[in-house]
Amino acid sequence: MLQMDEQSSPKLRHIWLEVTGRCNLQCTHCYADSGPTSGHGIMSQQDWLRVIDEADELAASSIQFIGGEPTLHPNFLLLLRHAASKRGAVEVYTNMVSVKDEHWSGYQDLGISLATSFYGSESSTHDAMTKRRGSQSRTLKNIESAVARGIPIRVAIISEDDGDQSESATANLLAQVGVTDISWDRVRGVGRGSGIQPEPQLDALCGNCTAASAAVAPSGDVFPCIFARTASVGNVRQKGLADVLGGSSMRGRIDALRDHFARRPPVMRGQCTPCAPDSCNPNTPPPPCRPLELTKPYDPGRPPDKIPFEKLPLREKIPTKRVPKIKPEHDQPN
């Protein structure tokens, strides 16, 4: 979520702008329940421009456009240009199924980075997740095009199981088209993902949502992170972003989340989301899942907290590994 200084002013490091719920895919695990029939929400163009301005005033160092498929928003390029004029780095999390020429030009001219998800080296596996035949080949082609254009791109391999061989084959496929920033994550039990990975919602969170981040939904609701969708702490259509982040709802949510994460067993720690640009370093083992220096060490003897928390056998199955960053066999320009 956020941090507070001594004067209780909110500080923002990273913000997700979920500009639309519409998507040209209907992924089986989508955290936002997005799809072709979903709308763009009730946030107006001016609402989004104002949020970008307010995030910059709070010194946000990174802004990510996400959805749904953010490029489907009718004012996507206008919002992207506005964000690029601010101090923070800008990233677009897109499925890369369809990229317009004007979007390619915008990414290059504005210095935008891209991120996407990939679901398997076999097209049948990938397409089954997206529920769109041919999506794997189109995404892979556009990933390769981004590399060729010199646009920074990172790819998260999302898996429903622990198949090391399958994950390795997927990473190698991505490396062959020039991707060097590859991470791995599991399906999280949020949105449609809860049907694949049933788990308490808080267990789907990585633990960094008390680390000066926030997400704004198409409704204007503000969440601690893009996955914490049941924890709205306010709405930017009713209050300014700073007021929402500095309000009592956010403070209470911070305390509750810190308390929950502090009680999390070691097997639950170090699980990062691929959504945040700097959430993981795939080249090293995952760090302990402790929100900055503010989290107390895990103590199994502590009494239960206010948020329901039970030790499920499911946790023992959650992998904590990462696919190493892989370089192509032939040299590629960065």
Tab-separated table of C-alpha atoms in Angstrom:
chain	number	residue	atom	x	y	z
A	1	MET	CA	0.000	0.000	0.000
A	2	LEU	CA	1.876	3.041	1.215
A	3	GLN	CA	4.197	4.416	3.808
A	4	MET	CA	3.712	7.404	6.086
A	5	ASP	CA	6.286	9.947	7.156
A	6	GLU	CA	6.331	11.652	10.519
A	7	GLN	CA	3.642	14.141	9.394
A	8	SER	CA	1.407	11.267	8.198
A	9	SER	CA	1.695	12.285	4.544
A	10	PRO	CA	1.300	9.324	2.174
A	11	LYS	CA	4.249	8.275	0.050
A	12	LEU	CA	3.711	6.290	-3.104
A	13	ARG	CA	6.316	4.135	-4.818
A	14	HIS	CA	4.300	2.198	-7.410
A	15	ILE	CA	0.777	2.519	-8.763
A	16	TRP	CA	-1.255	0.215	-10.983
A	17	LEU	CA	-3.785	1.943	-13.239
A	18	GLU	CA	-6.405	-0.658	-14.155
A	19	VAL	CA	-7.893	1.496	-16.894
A	20	THR	CA	-10.379	-1.046	-18.254
A	21	GLY	CA	-12.056	-4.340	-17.532
A	22	ARG	CA	-12.344	-5.159	-21.232
A	23	CYS	CA	-10.036	-7.756	-22.737
A	24	ASN	CA	-9.711	-9.575	-26.050
A	25	LEU	CA	-8.999	-12.763	-24.091
A	26	GLN	CA	-10.954	-14.508	-21.342
A	27	CYS	CA	-8.208	-16.198	-19.347
A	28	THR	CA	-9.301	-18.939	-16.998
A	29	HIS	CA	-7.313	-17.446	-14.106
A	30	CYS	CA	-7.956	-13.710	-14.607
A	31	TYR	CA	-7.812	-11.870	-11.287
A	32	ALA	CA	-10.134	-9.135	-12.606
A	33	ASP	CA	-12.749	-11.364	-14.301
A	34	SER	CA	-12.011	-9.459	-17.505
A	35	GLY	CA	-13.305	-10.390	-20.934
A	36	PRO	CA	-14.639	-9.129	-24.276
A	37	THR	CA	-17.989	-8.086	-22.807
A	38	SER	CA	-16.575	-6.154	-19.834
A	39	GLY	CA	-16.647	-2.376	-19.894
A	40	HIS	CA	-14.168	0.438	-19.351
A	41	GLY	CA	-15.664	1.396	-16.006
A	42	ILE	CA	-16.887	4.787	-14.831
A	43	MET	CA	-13.549	6.603	-14.590
A	44	SER	CA	-13.520	9.417	-17.161
A	45	GLN	CA	-10.506	10.572	-19.138
A	46	GLN	CA	-10.179	13.537	-16.801
A	47	ASP	CA	-10.385	11.259	-13.764
A	48	TRP	CA	-7.442	9.202	-15.016
A	49	LEU	CA	-5.417	12.292	-15.960
A	50	ARG	CA	-5.977	13.684	-12.473
A	51	VAL	CA	-4.934	10.403	-10.813
A	52	ILE	CA	-1.724	10.395	-12.858
A	53	ASP	CA	-1.024	13.971	-11.761
A	54	GLU	CA	-1.716	13.119	-8.130
A	55	ALA	CA	0.483	10.028	-8.269
A	56	ASP	CA	3.299	12.203	-9.581
A	57	GLU	CA	2.726	14.707	-6.773
A	58	LEU	CA	3.187	11.788	-4.363
A	59	ALA	CA	6.520	11.040	-6.089
A	60	ALA	CA	5.479	7.702	-7.591
A	61	SER	CA	8.584	6.198	-9.170
A	62	SER	CA	6.672	3.779	-11.406
A	63	ILE	CA	3.284	3.656	-13.098
A	64	GLN	CA	1.848	0.552	-14.697
A	65	PHE	CA	-1.111	0.422	-17.071
A	66	ILE	CA	-2.996	-2.831	-16.681
A	67	GLY	CA	-6.478	-4.210	-17.222
A	68	GLY	CA	-8.231	-6.076	-18.681
A	69	GLU	CA	-6.218	-5.244	-21.747
A	70	PRO	CA	-5.173	-1.605	-21.217
A	71	THR	CA	-4.563	-0.925	-24.909
A	72	LEU	CA	-8.309	-1.341	-25.541
A	73	HIS	CA	-9.142	1.800	-23.575
A	74	PRO	CA	-10.286	4.476	-26.065
A	75	ASN	CA	-7.914	7.056	-24.559
A	76	PHE	CA	-5.004	4.697	-23.959
A	77	LEU	CA	-2.362	6.629	-25.905
A	78	LEU	CA	-3.419	9.979	-24.459
A	79	LEU	CA	-3.155	8.603	-20.918
A	80	LEU	CA	0.144	6.898	-21.752
A	81	ARG	CA	1.654	10.140	-23.070
A	82	HIS	CA	0.507	11.988	-19.969
A	83	ALA	CA	2.057	9.389	-17.681
A	84	ALA	CA	5.291	9.427	-19.685
A	85	SER	CA	5.573	13.185	-19.090
A	86	LYS	CA	5.869	12.569	-15.343
A	87	ARG	CA	8.919	11.591	-13.307
A	88	GLY	CA	8.099	7.883	-12.920
A	89	ALA	CA	8.961	4.997	-15.212
A	90	VAL	CA	5.968	3.738	-17.194
A	91	GLU	CA	5.161	0.119	-18.018
A	92	VAL	CA	2.247	-1.455	-19.890
A	93	TYR	CA	1.148	-4.939	-18.825
A	94	THR	CA	-0.452	-6.264	-22.009
A	95	ASN	CA	-1.300	-9.676	-23.430
A	96	MET	CA	0.526	-8.756	-26.669
A	97	VAL	CA	-2.096	-10.506	-28.810
A	98	SER	CA	-2.668	-7.447	-30.969
A	99	VAL	CA	-0.410	-4.393	-31.172
A	100	LYS	CA	-1.345	-1.438	-33.370
A	101	ASP	CA	1.336	0.458	-35.295
A	102	GLU	CA	0.524	3.591	-33.301
A	103	HIS	CA	1.135	1.675	-30.095
A	104	TRP	CA	4.536	0.450	-31.273
A	105	SER	CA	5.448	4.043	-32.155
A	106	GLY	CA	4.196	5.306	-28.812
A	107	TYR	CA	6.197	2.735	-26.860
A	108	GLN	CA	9.384	3.636	-28.707
A	109	ASP	CA	8.903	7.419	-28.733
A	110	LEU	CA	7.884	7.632	-25.076
A	111	GLY	CA	10.392	5.135	-23.681
A	112	ILE	CA	7.729	2.731	-22.410
A	113	SER	CA	8.526	-0.740	-21.062
A	114	LEU	CA	6.278	-3.740	-21.634
A	115	ALA	CA	5.333	-6.771	-19.566
A	116	THR	CA	3.252	-9.791	-20.439
A	117	SER	CA	2.284	-13.260	-19.280
A	118	PHE	CA	3.012	-16.509	-21.082
A	119	TYR	CA	1.469	-19.868	-20.322
A	120	GLY	CA	3.406	-22.605	-22.037
A	121	SER	CA	5.726	-23.695	-24.821
A	122	GLU	CA	2.864	-25.691	-26.339
A	123	SER	CA	0.243	-23.581	-28.075
A	124	SER	CA	-2.492	-25.875	-26.798
A	125	THR	CA	-1.513	-25.140	-23.183
A	126	HIS	CA	-1.293	-21.391	-23.683
A	127	ASP	CA	-4.483	-21.149	-25.742
A	128	ALA	CA	-6.400	-23.230	-23.208
A	129	MET	CA	-5.539	-20.647	-20.541
A	130	THR	CA	-6.522	-17.664	-22.712
A	131	LYS	CA	-9.548	-19.408	-24.270
A	132	ARG	CA	-8.538	-18.047	-27.667
A	133	ARG	CA	-7.093	-20.262	-30.368
A	134	GLY	CA	-3.934	-18.856	-31.926
A	135	SER	CA	-3.214	-16.474	-29.046
A	136	GLN	CA	0.143	-18.061	-28.214
A	137	SER	CA	1.562	-17.600	-31.720
A	138	ARG	CA	0.346	-14.000	-31.900
A	139	THR	CA	1.720	-13.119	-28.483
A	140	LEU	CA	5.061	-14.776	-29.220
A	141	LYS	CA	5.355	-12.956	-32.559
A	142	ASN	CA	4.728	-9.590	-30.891
A	143	ILE	CA	7.167	-10.383	-28.078
A	144	GLU	CA	9.797	-11.026	-30.731
A	145	SER	CA	8.849	-7.783	-32.458
A	146	ALA	CA	9.245	-5.829	-29.205
A	147	VAL	CA	12.734	-7.262	-28.762
A	148	ALA	CA	13.635	-6.391	-32.347
A	149	ARG	CA	12.410	-2.814	-31.847
A	150	GLY	CA	14.533	-2.441	-28.708
A	151	ILE	CA	11.524	-2.036	-26.422
A	152	PRO	CA	12.257	-3.395	-22.921
A	153	ILE	CA	10.003	-6.352	-22.197
A	154	ARG	CA	9.746	-8.796	-19.332
A	155	VAL	CA	7.716	-11.992	-19.412
A	156	ALA	CA	6.144	-13.861	-16.507
A	157	ILE	CA	5.544	-17.576	-17.007
A	158	ILE	CA	2.285	-18.411	-15.239
A	159	SER	CA	1.754	-22.057	-14.394
A	160	GLU	CA	-1.063	-24.107	-12.918
A	161	ASP	CA	1.334	-26.793	-11.673
A	162	ASP	CA	4.959	-27.398	-10.691
A	163	GLY	CA	6.131	-28.939	-13.969
A	164	ASP	CA	9.825	-28.070	-14.077
A	165	GLN	CA	10.294	-29.563	-17.537
A	166	SER	CA	7.400	-27.581	-18.980
A	167	GLU	CA	8.576	-24.353	-17.340
A	168	SER	CA	12.099	-24.873	-18.671
A	169	ALA	CA	10.797	-25.476	-22.192
A	170	THR	CA	8.703	-22.295	-21.982
A	171	ALA	CA	11.648	-20.242	-20.735
A	172	ASN	CA	13.842	-21.622	-23.527
A	173	LEU	CA	11.216	-20.713	-26.127
A	174	LEU	CA	11.116	-17.154	-24.836
A	175	ALA	CA	14.911	-16.987	-24.772
A	176	GLN	CA	15.031	-18.059	-28.401
A	177	VAL	CA	13.096	-14.942	-29.439
A	178	GLY	CA	15.421	-12.730	-27.398
A	179	VAL	CA	13.703	-12.330	-24.033
A	180	THR	CA	16.227	-12.022	-21.214
A	181	ASP	CA	13.954	-10.922	-18.351
A	182	ILE	CA	11.932	-14.027	-17.477
A	183	SER	CA	10.181	-14.723	-14.173
A	184	TRP	CA	7.790	-17.370	-12.932
A	185	ASP	CA	4.614	-17.244	-10.892
A	186	ARG	CA	1.730	-19.494	-9.935
A	187	VAL	CA	-1.959	-18.968	-10.566
A	188	ARG	CA	-3.340	-16.922	-7.672
A	189	GLY	CA	-6.719	-17.508	-6.069
A	190	VAL	CA	-8.225	-14.171	-7.052
A	191	GLY	CA	-11.089	-13.594	-9.489
A	192	ARG	CA	-11.478	-16.525	-11.865
A	193	GLY	CA	-8.202	-17.850	-10.481
A	194	SER	CA	-10.040	-18.888	-7.328
A	195	GLY	CA	-11.599	-21.717	-9.296
A	196	ILE	CA	-8.147	-23.060	-10.155
A	197	GLN	CA	-6.274	-22.212	-6.956
A	198	PRO	CA	-8.787	-22.050	-4.092
A	199	GLU	CA	-7.191	-20.292	-1.133
A	200	PRO	CA	-7.948	-17.540	1.368
A	201	GLN	CA	-7.631	-14.231	-0.479
A	202	LEU	CA	-4.837	-12.948	1.747
A	203	ASP	CA	-2.762	-16.032	0.954
A	204	ALA	CA	-2.804	-14.993	-2.701
A	205	LEU	CA	-0.896	-11.824	-1.788
A	206	CYS	CA	2.885	-11.718	-1.885
A	207	GLY	CA	3.278	-9.555	1.217
A	208	ASN	CA	4.606	-6.412	-0.428
A	209	CYS	CA	1.277	-4.592	-0.453
A	210	THR	CA	2.354	-2.529	2.555
A	211	ALA	CA	5.367	-1.269	0.595
A	212	ALA	CA	4.110	2.069	-0.750
A	213	SER	CA	1.980	0.757	-3.599
A	214	ALA	CA	-1.649	1.129	-4.649
A	215	ALA	CA	-3.990	0.120	-7.460
A	216	VAL	CA	-6.860	2.095	-8.980
A	217	ALA	CA	-9.700	0.139	-10.594
A	218	PRO	CA	-12.003	1.205	-13.471
A	219	SER	CA	-14.590	2.048	-10.808
A	220	GLY	CA	-12.193	4.437	-9.089
A	221	ASP	CA	-11.816	2.108	-6.108
A	222	VAL	CA	-8.342	2.000	-4.597
A	223	PHE	CA	-6.787	-1.272	-3.440
A	224	PRO	CA	-3.551	-2.067	-1.580
A	225	CYS	CA	-2.404	-3.949	-4.688
A	226	ILE	CA	-3.837	-5.275	-7.915
A	227	PHE	CA	-4.646	-8.646	-6.299
A	228	ALA	CA	-6.163	-7.301	-3.055
A	229	ARG	CA	-9.529	-6.698	-4.679
A	230	THR	CA	-11.697	-7.121	-1.598
A	231	ALA	CA	-9.805	-4.470	0.331
A	232	SER	CA	-10.982	-1.161	-1.161
A	233	VAL	CA	-9.740	1.723	0.960
A	234	GLY	CA	-11.556	4.515	-0.860
A	235	ASN	CA	-12.484	5.907	-4.260
A	236	VAL	CA	-10.606	8.548	-6.242
A	237	ARG	CA	-13.853	9.840	-7.757
A	238	GLN	CA	-14.902	10.902	-4.276
A	239	LYS	CA	-11.555	11.960	-2.785
A	240	GLY	CA	-8.118	12.852	-4.049
A	241	LEU	CA	-5.533	10.076	-4.213
A	242	ALA	CA	-3.516	11.556	-1.341
A	243	ASP	CA	-6.625	11.730	0.848
A	244	VAL	CA	-7.473	8.105	0.098
A	245	LEU	CA	-3.948	6.858	0.770
A	246	GLY	CA	-3.639	8.927	3.928
A	247	GLY	CA	-7.084	8.013	5.249
A	248	SER	CA	-8.100	5.838	8.165
A	249	SER	CA	-9.233	2.980	5.896
A	250	MET	CA	-5.761	2.678	4.403
A	251	ARG	CA	-4.109	2.926	7.799
A	252	GLY	CA	-6.323	0.203	9.197
A	253	ARG	CA	-5.697	-2.014	6.197
A	254	ILE	CA	-1.933	-1.542	6.526
A	255	ASP	CA	-2.021	-2.638	10.145
A	256	ALA	CA	-4.183	-5.679	9.372
A	257	LEU	CA	-2.014	-6.776	6.450
A	258	ARG	CA	1.229	-6.337	8.372
A	259	ASP	CA	-0.147	-8.392	11.199
A	260	HIS	CA	-1.273	-11.135	8.829
A	261	PHE	CA	1.995	-11.283	6.890
A	262	ALA	CA	4.031	-11.329	10.103
A	263	ARG	CA	2.276	-14.570	11.095
A	264	ARG	CA	2.782	-16.218	7.742
A	265	PRO	CA	4.864	-19.427	7.923
A	266	PRO	CA	8.233	-19.381	6.125
A	267	VAL	CA	6.852	-21.598	3.321
A	268	MET	CA	4.472	-18.772	2.431
A	269	ARG	CA	7.153	-16.113	2.127
A	270	GLY	CA	8.977	-14.850	-0.896
A	271	GLN	CA	6.112	-15.248	-3.355
A	272	CYS	CA	6.109	-12.249	-5.635
A	273	THR	CA	3.601	-11.044	-8.169
A	274	PRO	CA	4.747	-10.618	-11.778
A	275	CYS	CA	2.677	-7.462	-12.033
A	276	ALA	CA	4.994	-5.085	-10.192
A	277	PRO	CA	8.080	-4.136	-12.246
A	278	ASP	CA	10.606	-4.741	-9.467
A	279	SER	CA	8.766	-7.311	-7.374
A	280	CYS	CA	11.186	-10.155	-8.060
A	281	ASN	CA	14.704	-10.826	-9.129
A	282	PRO	CA	14.448	-14.070	-11.115
A	283	ASN	CA	18.202	-14.498	-10.985
A	284	THR	CA	18.321	-15.027	-7.234
A	285	PRO	CA	16.364	-17.051	-4.672
A	286	PRO	CA	13.201	-15.294	-3.452
A	287	PRO	CA	13.683	-13.095	-0.377
A	288	PRO	CA	11.723	-13.545	2.840
A	289	CYS	CA	8.229	-12.152	2.390
A	290	ARG	CA	8.482	-9.312	4.879
A	291	PRO	CA	7.019	-5.913	3.953
A	292	LEU	CA	10.120	-3.762	4.353
A	293	GLU	CA	11.490	-3.356	7.856
A	294	LEU	CA	8.038	-2.972	9.390
A	295	THR	CA	7.067	-6.636	9.537
A	296	LYS	CA	7.589	-8.580	12.741
A	297	PRO	CA	9.398	-11.938	12.558
A	298	TYR	CA	7.139	-14.937	12.188
A	299	ASP	CA	6.229	-16.428	15.544
A	300	PRO	CA	4.047	-19.568	15.396
A	301	GLY	CA	3.227	-19.111	19.063
A	302	ARG	CA	1.471	-15.788	18.574
A	303	PRO	CA	-2.320	-15.832	19.076
A	304	PRO	CA	-4.586	-15.699	16.011
A	305	ASP	CA	-5.031	-12.291	14.434
A	306	LYS	CA	-8.296	-10.614	13.499
A	307	ILE	CA	-8.142	-11.813	9.897
A	308	PRO	CA	-9.101	-15.485	9.482
A	309	PHE	CA	-5.911	-17.424	8.942
A	310	GLU	CA	-5.570	-21.183	8.869
A	311	LYS	CA	-2.701	-23.458	8.017
A	312	LEU	CA	-3.955	-25.227	4.946
A	313	PRO	CA	-2.226	-28.226	3.343
A	314	LEU	CA	-2.413	-26.098	0.181
A	315	ARG	CA	0.489	-23.991	1.392
A	316	GLU	CA	2.835	-26.916	1.364
A	317	LYS	CA	2.238	-27.262	-2.367
A	318	ILE	CA	3.040	-23.660	-3.202
A	319	PRO	CA	6.420	-23.564	-4.990
A	320	THR	CA	8.992	-20.977	-4.026
A	321	LYS	CA	11.381	-21.394	-6.911
A	322	ARG	CA	12.033	-19.027	-9.787
A	323	VAL	CA	13.099	-19.755	-13.330
A	324	PRO	CA	16.599	-18.287	-13.692
A	325	LYS	CA	17.094	-15.395	-16.052
A	326	ILE	CA	18.024	-17.039	-19.345
A	327	LYS	CA	20.078	-15.581	-22.140
A	328	PRO	CA	19.807	-16.700	-25.770
A	329	GLU	CA	22.575	-18.878	-27.123
A	330	HIS	CA	23.456	-16.155	-29.644
A	331	ASP	CA	24.204	-12.577	-28.589
A	332	GLN	CA	21.303	-10.157	-28.664
A	333	PRO	CA	21.493	-6.367	-28.241
A	334	ASN	CA	19.963	-5.115	-25.019
